Short mmCIF file of C-alpha atoms in Angstrom, two decimals:
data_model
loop_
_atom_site.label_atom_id
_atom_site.label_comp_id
_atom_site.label_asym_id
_atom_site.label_seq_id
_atom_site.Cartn_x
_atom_site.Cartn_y
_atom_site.Cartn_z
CA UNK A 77 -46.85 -21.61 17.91
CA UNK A 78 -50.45 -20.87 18.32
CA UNK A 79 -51.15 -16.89 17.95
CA UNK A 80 -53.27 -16.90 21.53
CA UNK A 81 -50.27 -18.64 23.01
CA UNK A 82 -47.70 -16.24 21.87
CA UNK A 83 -49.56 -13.28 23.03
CA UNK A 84 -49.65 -14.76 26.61
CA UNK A 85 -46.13 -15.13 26.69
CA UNK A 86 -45.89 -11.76 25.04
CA UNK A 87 -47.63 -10.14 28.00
CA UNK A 88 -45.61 -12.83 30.63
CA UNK A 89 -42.68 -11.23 28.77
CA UNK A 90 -43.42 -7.87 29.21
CA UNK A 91 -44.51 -8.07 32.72
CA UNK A 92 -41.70 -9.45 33.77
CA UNK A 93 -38.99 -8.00 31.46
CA UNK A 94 -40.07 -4.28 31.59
CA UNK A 95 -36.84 -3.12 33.29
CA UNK A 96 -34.92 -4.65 30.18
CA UNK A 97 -37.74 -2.62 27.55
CA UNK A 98 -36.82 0.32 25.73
CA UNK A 99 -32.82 -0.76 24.08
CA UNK A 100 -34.69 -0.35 20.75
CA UNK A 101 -34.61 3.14 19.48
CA UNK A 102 -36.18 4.86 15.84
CA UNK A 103 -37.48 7.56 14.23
CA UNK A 104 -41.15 7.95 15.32
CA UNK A 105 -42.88 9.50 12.14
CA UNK A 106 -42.18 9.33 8.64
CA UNK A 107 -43.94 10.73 5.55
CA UNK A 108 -43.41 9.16 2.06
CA UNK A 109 -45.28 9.70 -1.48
CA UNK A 110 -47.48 7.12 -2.77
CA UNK A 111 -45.11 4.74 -4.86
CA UNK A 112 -42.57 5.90 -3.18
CA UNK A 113 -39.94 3.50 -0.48
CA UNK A 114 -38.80 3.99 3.02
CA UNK A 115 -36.08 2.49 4.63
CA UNK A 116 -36.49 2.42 8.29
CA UNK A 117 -33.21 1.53 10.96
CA UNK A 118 -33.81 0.42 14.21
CA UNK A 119 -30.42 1.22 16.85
CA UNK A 120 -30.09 -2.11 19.14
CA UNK A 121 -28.22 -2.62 22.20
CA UNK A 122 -24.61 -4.13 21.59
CA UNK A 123 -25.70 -7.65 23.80
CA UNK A 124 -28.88 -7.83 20.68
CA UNK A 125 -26.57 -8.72 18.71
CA UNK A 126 -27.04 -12.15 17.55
CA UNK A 127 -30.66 -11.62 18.52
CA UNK A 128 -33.25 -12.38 15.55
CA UNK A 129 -34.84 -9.33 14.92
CA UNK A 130 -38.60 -8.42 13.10
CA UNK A 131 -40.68 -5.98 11.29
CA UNK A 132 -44.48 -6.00 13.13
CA UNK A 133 -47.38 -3.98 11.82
CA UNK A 134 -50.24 -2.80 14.79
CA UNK A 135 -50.82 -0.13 17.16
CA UNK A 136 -49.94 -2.25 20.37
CA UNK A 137 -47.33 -3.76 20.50
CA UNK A 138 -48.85 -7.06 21.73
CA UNK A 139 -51.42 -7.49 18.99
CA UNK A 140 -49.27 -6.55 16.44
CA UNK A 141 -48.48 -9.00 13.30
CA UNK A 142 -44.91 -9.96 12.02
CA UNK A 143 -44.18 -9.19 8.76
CA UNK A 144 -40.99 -9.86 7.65
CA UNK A 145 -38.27 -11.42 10.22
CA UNK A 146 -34.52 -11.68 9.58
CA UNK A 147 -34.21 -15.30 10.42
CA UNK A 148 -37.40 -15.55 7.69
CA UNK A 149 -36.28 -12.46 5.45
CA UNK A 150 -38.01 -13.26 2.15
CA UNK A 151 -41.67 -13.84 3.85
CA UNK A 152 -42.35 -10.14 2.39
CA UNK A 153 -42.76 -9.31 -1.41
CA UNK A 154 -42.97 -5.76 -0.41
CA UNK A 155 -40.68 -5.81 2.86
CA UNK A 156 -37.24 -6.81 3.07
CA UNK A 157 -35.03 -6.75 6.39
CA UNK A 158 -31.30 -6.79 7.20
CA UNK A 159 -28.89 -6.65 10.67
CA UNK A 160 -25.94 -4.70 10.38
CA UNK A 161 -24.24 -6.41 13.87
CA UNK A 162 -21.36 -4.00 13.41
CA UNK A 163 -23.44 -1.18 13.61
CA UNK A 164 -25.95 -2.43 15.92
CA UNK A 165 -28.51 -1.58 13.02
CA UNK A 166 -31.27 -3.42 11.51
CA UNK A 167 -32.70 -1.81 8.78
CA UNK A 168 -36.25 -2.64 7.01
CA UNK A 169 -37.36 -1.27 3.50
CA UNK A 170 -40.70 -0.81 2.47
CA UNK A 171 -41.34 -0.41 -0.98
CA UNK A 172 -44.52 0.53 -4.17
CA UNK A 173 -46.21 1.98 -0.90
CA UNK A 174 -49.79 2.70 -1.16
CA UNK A 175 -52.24 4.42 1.59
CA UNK A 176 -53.24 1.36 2.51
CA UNK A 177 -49.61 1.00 3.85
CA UNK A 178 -50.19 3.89 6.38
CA UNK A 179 -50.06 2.08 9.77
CA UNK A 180 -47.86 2.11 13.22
CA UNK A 181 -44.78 -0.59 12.95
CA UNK A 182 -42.61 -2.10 15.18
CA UNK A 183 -38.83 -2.71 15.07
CA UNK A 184 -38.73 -5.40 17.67
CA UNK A 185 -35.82 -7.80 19.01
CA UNK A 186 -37.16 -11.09 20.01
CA UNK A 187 -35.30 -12.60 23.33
CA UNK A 188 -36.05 -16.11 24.57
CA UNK A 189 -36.00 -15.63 28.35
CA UNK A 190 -37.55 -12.02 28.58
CA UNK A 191 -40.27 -10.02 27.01
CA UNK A 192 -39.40 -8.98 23.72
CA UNK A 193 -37.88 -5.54 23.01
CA UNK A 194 -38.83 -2.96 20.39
CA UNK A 195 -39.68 0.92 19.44
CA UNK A 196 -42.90 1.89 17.59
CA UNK A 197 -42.94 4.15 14.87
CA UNK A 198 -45.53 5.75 12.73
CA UNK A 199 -45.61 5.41 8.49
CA UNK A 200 -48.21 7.64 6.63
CA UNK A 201 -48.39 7.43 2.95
CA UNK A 202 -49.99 10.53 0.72
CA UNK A 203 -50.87 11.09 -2.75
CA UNK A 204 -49.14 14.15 -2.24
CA UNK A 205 -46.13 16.04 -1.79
CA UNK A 206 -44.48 14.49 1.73
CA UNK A 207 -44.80 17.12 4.88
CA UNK A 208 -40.99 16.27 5.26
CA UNK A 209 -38.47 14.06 2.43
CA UNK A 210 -34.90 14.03 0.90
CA UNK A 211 -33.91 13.41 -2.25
CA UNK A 212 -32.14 10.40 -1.35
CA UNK A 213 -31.60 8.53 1.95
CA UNK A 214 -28.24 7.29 1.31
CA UNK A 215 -25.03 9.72 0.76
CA UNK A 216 -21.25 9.40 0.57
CA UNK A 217 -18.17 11.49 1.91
CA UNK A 218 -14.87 10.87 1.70
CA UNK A 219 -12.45 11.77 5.08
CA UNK A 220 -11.62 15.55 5.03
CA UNK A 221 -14.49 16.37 2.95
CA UNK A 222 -17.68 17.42 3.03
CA UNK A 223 -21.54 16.32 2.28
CA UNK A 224 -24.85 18.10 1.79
CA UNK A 225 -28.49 16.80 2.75
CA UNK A 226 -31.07 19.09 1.59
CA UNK A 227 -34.60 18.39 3.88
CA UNK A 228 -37.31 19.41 1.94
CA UNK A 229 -40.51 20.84 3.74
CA UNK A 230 -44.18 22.48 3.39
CA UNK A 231 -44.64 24.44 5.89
CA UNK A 232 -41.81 26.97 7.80
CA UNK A 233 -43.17 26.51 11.24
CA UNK A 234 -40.69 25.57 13.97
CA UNK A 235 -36.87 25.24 13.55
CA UNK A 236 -35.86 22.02 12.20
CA UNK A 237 -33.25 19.48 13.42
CA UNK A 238 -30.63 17.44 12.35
CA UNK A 239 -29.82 14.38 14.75
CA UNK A 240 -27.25 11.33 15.09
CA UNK A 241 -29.26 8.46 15.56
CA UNK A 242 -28.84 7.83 19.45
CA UNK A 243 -26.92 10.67 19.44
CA UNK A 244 -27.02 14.28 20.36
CA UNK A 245 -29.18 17.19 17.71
CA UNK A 246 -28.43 20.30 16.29
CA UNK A 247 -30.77 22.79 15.33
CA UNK A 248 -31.31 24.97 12.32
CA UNK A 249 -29.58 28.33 12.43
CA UNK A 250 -26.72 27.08 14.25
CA UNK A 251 -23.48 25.54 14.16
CA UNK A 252 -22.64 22.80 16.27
CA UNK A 253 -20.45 19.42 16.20
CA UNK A 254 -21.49 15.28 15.98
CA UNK A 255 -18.42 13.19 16.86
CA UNK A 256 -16.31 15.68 15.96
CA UNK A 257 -17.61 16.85 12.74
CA UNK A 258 -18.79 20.76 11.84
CA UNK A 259 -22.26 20.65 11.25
CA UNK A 260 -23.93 23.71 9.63
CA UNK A 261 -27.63 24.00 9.08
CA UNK A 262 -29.42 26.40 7.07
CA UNK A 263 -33.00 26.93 6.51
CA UNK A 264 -34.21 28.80 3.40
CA UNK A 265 -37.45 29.00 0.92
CA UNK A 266 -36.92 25.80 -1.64
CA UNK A 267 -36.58 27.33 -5.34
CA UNK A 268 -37.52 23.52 -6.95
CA UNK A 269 -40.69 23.44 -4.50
CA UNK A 270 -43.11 25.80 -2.49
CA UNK A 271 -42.01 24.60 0.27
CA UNK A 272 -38.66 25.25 2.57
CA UNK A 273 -35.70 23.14 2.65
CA UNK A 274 -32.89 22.76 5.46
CA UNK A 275 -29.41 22.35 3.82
CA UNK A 276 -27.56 20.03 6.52
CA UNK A 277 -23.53 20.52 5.53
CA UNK A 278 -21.21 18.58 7.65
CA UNK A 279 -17.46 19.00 7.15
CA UNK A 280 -14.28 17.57 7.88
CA UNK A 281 -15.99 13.96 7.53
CA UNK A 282 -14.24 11.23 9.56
CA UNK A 283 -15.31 7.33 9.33
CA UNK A 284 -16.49 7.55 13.04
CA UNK A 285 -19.12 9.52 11.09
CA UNK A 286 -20.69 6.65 9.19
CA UNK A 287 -24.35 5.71 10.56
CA UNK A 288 -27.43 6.89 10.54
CA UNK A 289 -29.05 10.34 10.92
CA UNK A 290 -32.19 11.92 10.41
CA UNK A 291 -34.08 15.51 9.24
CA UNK A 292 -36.36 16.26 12.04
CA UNK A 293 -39.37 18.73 11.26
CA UNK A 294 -42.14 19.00 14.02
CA UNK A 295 -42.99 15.53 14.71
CA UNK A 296 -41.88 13.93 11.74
CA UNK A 297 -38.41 12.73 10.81
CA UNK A 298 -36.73 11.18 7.53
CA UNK A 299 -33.85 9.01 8.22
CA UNK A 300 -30.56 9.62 5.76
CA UNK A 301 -27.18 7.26 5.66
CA UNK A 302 -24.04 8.58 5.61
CA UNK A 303 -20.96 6.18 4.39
CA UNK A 304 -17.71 8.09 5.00
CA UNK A 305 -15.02 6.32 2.60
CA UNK A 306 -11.41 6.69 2.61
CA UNK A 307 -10.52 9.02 -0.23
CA UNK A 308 -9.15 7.80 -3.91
CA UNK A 309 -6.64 9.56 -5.92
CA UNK A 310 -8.89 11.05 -7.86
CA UNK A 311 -10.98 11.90 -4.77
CA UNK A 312 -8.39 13.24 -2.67
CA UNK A 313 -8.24 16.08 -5.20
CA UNK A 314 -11.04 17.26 -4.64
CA UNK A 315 -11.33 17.09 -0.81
CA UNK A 316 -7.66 18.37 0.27
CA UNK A 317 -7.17 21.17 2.85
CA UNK A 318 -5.46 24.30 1.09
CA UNK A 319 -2.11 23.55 2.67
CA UNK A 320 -2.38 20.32 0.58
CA UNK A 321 -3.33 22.11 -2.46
CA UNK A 322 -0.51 25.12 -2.04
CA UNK A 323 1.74 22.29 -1.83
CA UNK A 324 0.38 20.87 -5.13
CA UNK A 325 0.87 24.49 -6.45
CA UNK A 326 4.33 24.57 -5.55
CA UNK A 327 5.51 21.12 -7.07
CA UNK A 328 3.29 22.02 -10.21
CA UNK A 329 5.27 25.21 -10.48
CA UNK A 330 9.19 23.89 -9.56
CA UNK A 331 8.04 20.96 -12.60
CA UNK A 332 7.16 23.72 -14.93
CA UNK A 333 10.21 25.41 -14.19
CA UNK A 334 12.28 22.03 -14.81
CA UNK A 335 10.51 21.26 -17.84
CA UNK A 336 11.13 25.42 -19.13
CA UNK A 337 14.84 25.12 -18.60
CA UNK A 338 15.18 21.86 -19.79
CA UNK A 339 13.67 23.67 -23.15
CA UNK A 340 15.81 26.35 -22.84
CA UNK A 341 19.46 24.00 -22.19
CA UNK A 342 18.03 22.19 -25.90
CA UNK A 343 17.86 25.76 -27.60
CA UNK A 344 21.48 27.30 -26.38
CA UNK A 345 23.34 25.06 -28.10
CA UNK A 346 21.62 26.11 -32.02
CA UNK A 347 21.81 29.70 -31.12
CA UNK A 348 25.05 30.14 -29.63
CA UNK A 349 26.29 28.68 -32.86
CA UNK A 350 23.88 30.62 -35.00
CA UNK A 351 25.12 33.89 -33.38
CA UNK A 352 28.64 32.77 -33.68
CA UNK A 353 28.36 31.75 -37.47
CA UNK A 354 26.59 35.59 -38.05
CA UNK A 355 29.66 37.15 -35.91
CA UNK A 356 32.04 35.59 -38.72
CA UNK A 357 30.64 36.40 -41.87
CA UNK A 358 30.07 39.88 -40.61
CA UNK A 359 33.84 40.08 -39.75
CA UNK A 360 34.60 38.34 -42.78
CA UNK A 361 32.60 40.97 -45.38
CA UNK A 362 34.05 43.80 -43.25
CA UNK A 363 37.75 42.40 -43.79
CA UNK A 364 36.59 41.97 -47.80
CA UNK A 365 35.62 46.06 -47.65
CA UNK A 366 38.60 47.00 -45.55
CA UNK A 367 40.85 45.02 -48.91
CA UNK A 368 38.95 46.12 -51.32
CA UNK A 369 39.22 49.96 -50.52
CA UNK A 370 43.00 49.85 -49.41
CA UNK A 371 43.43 48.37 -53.06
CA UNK A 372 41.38 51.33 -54.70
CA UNK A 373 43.14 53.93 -52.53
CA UNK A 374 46.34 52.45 -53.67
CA UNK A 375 45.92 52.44 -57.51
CA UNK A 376 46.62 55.83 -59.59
CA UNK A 377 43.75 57.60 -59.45
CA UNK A 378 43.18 58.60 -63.53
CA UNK A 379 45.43 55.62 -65.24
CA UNK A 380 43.25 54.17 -68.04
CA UNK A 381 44.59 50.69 -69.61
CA UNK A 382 44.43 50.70 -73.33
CA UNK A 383 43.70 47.44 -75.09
CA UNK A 384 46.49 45.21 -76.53
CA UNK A 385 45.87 46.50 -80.09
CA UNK A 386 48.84 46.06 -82.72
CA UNK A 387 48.25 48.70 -84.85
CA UNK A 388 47.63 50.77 -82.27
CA UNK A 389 50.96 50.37 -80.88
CA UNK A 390 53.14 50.37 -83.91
CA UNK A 391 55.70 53.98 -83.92
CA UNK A 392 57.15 55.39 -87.19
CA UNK A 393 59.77 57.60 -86.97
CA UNK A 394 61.88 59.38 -89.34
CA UNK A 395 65.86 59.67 -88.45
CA UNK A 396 67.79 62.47 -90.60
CA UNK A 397 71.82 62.46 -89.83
CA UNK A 398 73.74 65.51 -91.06
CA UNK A 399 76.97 64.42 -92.19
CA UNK A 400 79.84 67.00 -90.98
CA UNK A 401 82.80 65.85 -92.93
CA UNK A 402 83.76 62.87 -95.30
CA UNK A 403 85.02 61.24 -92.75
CA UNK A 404 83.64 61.24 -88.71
CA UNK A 405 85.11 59.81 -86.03
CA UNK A 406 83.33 57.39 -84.22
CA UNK A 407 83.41 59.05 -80.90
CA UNK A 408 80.19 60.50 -80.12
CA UNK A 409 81.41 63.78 -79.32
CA UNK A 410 82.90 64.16 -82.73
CA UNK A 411 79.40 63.20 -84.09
CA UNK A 412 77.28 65.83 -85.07
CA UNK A 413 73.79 66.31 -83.80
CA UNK A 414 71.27 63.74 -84.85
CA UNK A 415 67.46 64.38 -85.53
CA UNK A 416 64.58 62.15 -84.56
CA UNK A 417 61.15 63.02 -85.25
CA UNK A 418 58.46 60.33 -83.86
CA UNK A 419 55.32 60.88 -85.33
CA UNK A 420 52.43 58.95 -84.12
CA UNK A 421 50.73 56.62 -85.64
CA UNK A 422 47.51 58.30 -86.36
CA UNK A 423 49.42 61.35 -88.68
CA UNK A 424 51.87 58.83 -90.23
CA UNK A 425 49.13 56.83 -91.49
CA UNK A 426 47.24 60.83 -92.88
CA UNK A 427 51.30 61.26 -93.96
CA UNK A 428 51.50 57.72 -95.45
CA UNK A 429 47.85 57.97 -97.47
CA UNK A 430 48.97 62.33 -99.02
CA UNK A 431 52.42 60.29 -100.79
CA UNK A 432 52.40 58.88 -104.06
CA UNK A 433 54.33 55.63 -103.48
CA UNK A 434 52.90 55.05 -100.49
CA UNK A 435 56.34 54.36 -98.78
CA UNK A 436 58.68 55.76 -96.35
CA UNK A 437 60.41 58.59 -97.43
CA UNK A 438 64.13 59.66 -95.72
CA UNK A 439 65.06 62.44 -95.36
CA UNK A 440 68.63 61.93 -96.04
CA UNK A 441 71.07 59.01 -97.31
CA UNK A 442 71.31 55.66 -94.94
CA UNK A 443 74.44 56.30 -92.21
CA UNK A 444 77.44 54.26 -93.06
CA UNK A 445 78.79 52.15 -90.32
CA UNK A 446 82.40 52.47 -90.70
#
């Protein structure tokens, strides 16, 4: 179509369609560092749907040239576009910008019977630290947790702002809720710049939450994602409420225990025996003393055992018999009396060793047996 006759129909359009203008909504200024990206979403009305949607680069609206389109989405090297129709979202990101690249753009939706619909915006590009930036524009939460954006900016001025795109704001210093999440904003000097930054904390995440917000500082804004995910295993962890994490305690603790008696049921068994085997040979050696002194007590206290020597043992002894009469009766009290002298061994061997022969001497004639 011929440029002159599309901007006719582009005014037709938006003389006769300007009760329908306006279901387009964006952020209004952003500030990025040269060689830096933007991404950029534009909010649609639910019936845009299926609409094609495109990135235009002017002032006005009706003079302004298409850059990149999402029925056309690789016209751009720089520029790419997308439609997220569950969202209601198109996004567009700009990319190795320059100064040049400063401009006002467009997020328009084309409609065939009606004026086309759209929201301007205004991109400024400096060789410099940006008046307002993030880190990163896109961020993930789990449900039940909790995520951190920290707005980075150069001058302290007026309060900053963190808004729900389409939604409702909430202002630095205060607490307030977005769809049901805590939202806690802090503003404080920046220790990594010499600016100020605005720590944006919102808690207690739900999916609802997933969409697009943005830092808002004066006139300028800087659009952030937020993907809320279900949590993981290893995710849950670390996002649990401390009921959850008592309860962990608690079944760490009764496992322990299980694990502790288990240990001590293996370890009985070896001791009880171990004591019991020490309780026996301690009643055993104290029945061995108890014998052992009743035998001592028992024995004659200064008998000394000689040793089995012959000679030792062998007796002499020397009988004399004093004959009364010629002839004695055989009953004993008719005998006379009748000597015995034992000598020991030890003098009868001194006895033996003083005689000449040697021999036995007696002391009378040898006893007839009659």
């Amino acid at each position: 179509m011929a440029p002159h006759l599309l901007l006719v129909l582009r005014i037709l359009f938006f003389l006769t369609g300007v009760s329908d203008a306006q279901s387009v909504s964006t952020v209004s200024h952003v500030s990025i560092k040269q060689g830096g990206s933007i991404t950029i979403p534009c909010l649609y009305n639910q019936r845009y749907r299926n609409n094609v949607k495109y990135w235009c680069r002017g002032y006005n609206w009706l003079g302004c040239s298409t850059v990149v389109r999402t029925d056309h989405p690789k016209t751009s090297r720089k520029t790419s576009i997308s439609d997220d129709i569950n969202q209601r979202v198109f996004t567009v990101t700009m990319t190795s910008l320059s100064p040049n690249d400063s401009d006002y753009y467009w997020c328009i939706v084309e409609r065939n019977s009606k004026a086309d619909d759209g929201g301007r915006l205004q991109i400024s590009v400096t060789p410099g630290t940006p008046e307002l930036y993030v880190d990163q524009q896109q961020m993930t939460g789990v449900v039940g947790g909790r995520v951190t954006v920290l707005c980075y900016y150069s001058s302290q001025g007026s309060s900053g702002r963190w808004c729900r795109m389409g939604g409702p704001c909430v202002a630095g210093g205060h607490y307030g809720a977005l769809d049901g999440t805590c939202v806690k904003l802090v503003q404080e000097e920046s220790r990594t710049s010499n600016g100020y930054v605005l720590m944006v904390t919102m808690s207690g995440l739900m999916i609802e939450n997933t969409g697009w917000y943005w830092c808002e500082k004066g006139d300028l804004q800087m659009p952030v994602h937020i993907t809320v995910n279900q949590p993981t295993t290893t995710q849950s962890t670390t996002t649990i409420t401390p009921s959850v994490t008592n309860r962990d305690n608690v079944v760490t603790n009764e496992n322990t225990d299980e694990k502790h008696q288990s240990l001590l049921e293996v370890l009985f068994i070896p001791l009880s025996l171990l004591v019991v085997l020490i309780a026996v040979t301690l009643v055993t050696l104290k029945l061995l003393r108890k014998h052992k002194d009743k035998k001592a007590k028992d024995q004659p206290p200064n008998t000394t055992v000689q040793p089995a020597d012959p000679e030792n043992d062998i007796t002499y002894s020397t009988v004399s018999h004093t004959r009364g009469t010629a002839k004695q009766d055989l009953n004993p009290e008719r005998h006379g009396d009748l000597y015995s002298t034992v000598i020991p061994m030890q003098h009868r061997t001194a006895q033996r060793a003083a005689e000449p022969d040697g021999g036995l001497q007696h002391s009378g004639p040898t006893p007839e047996i009659q």
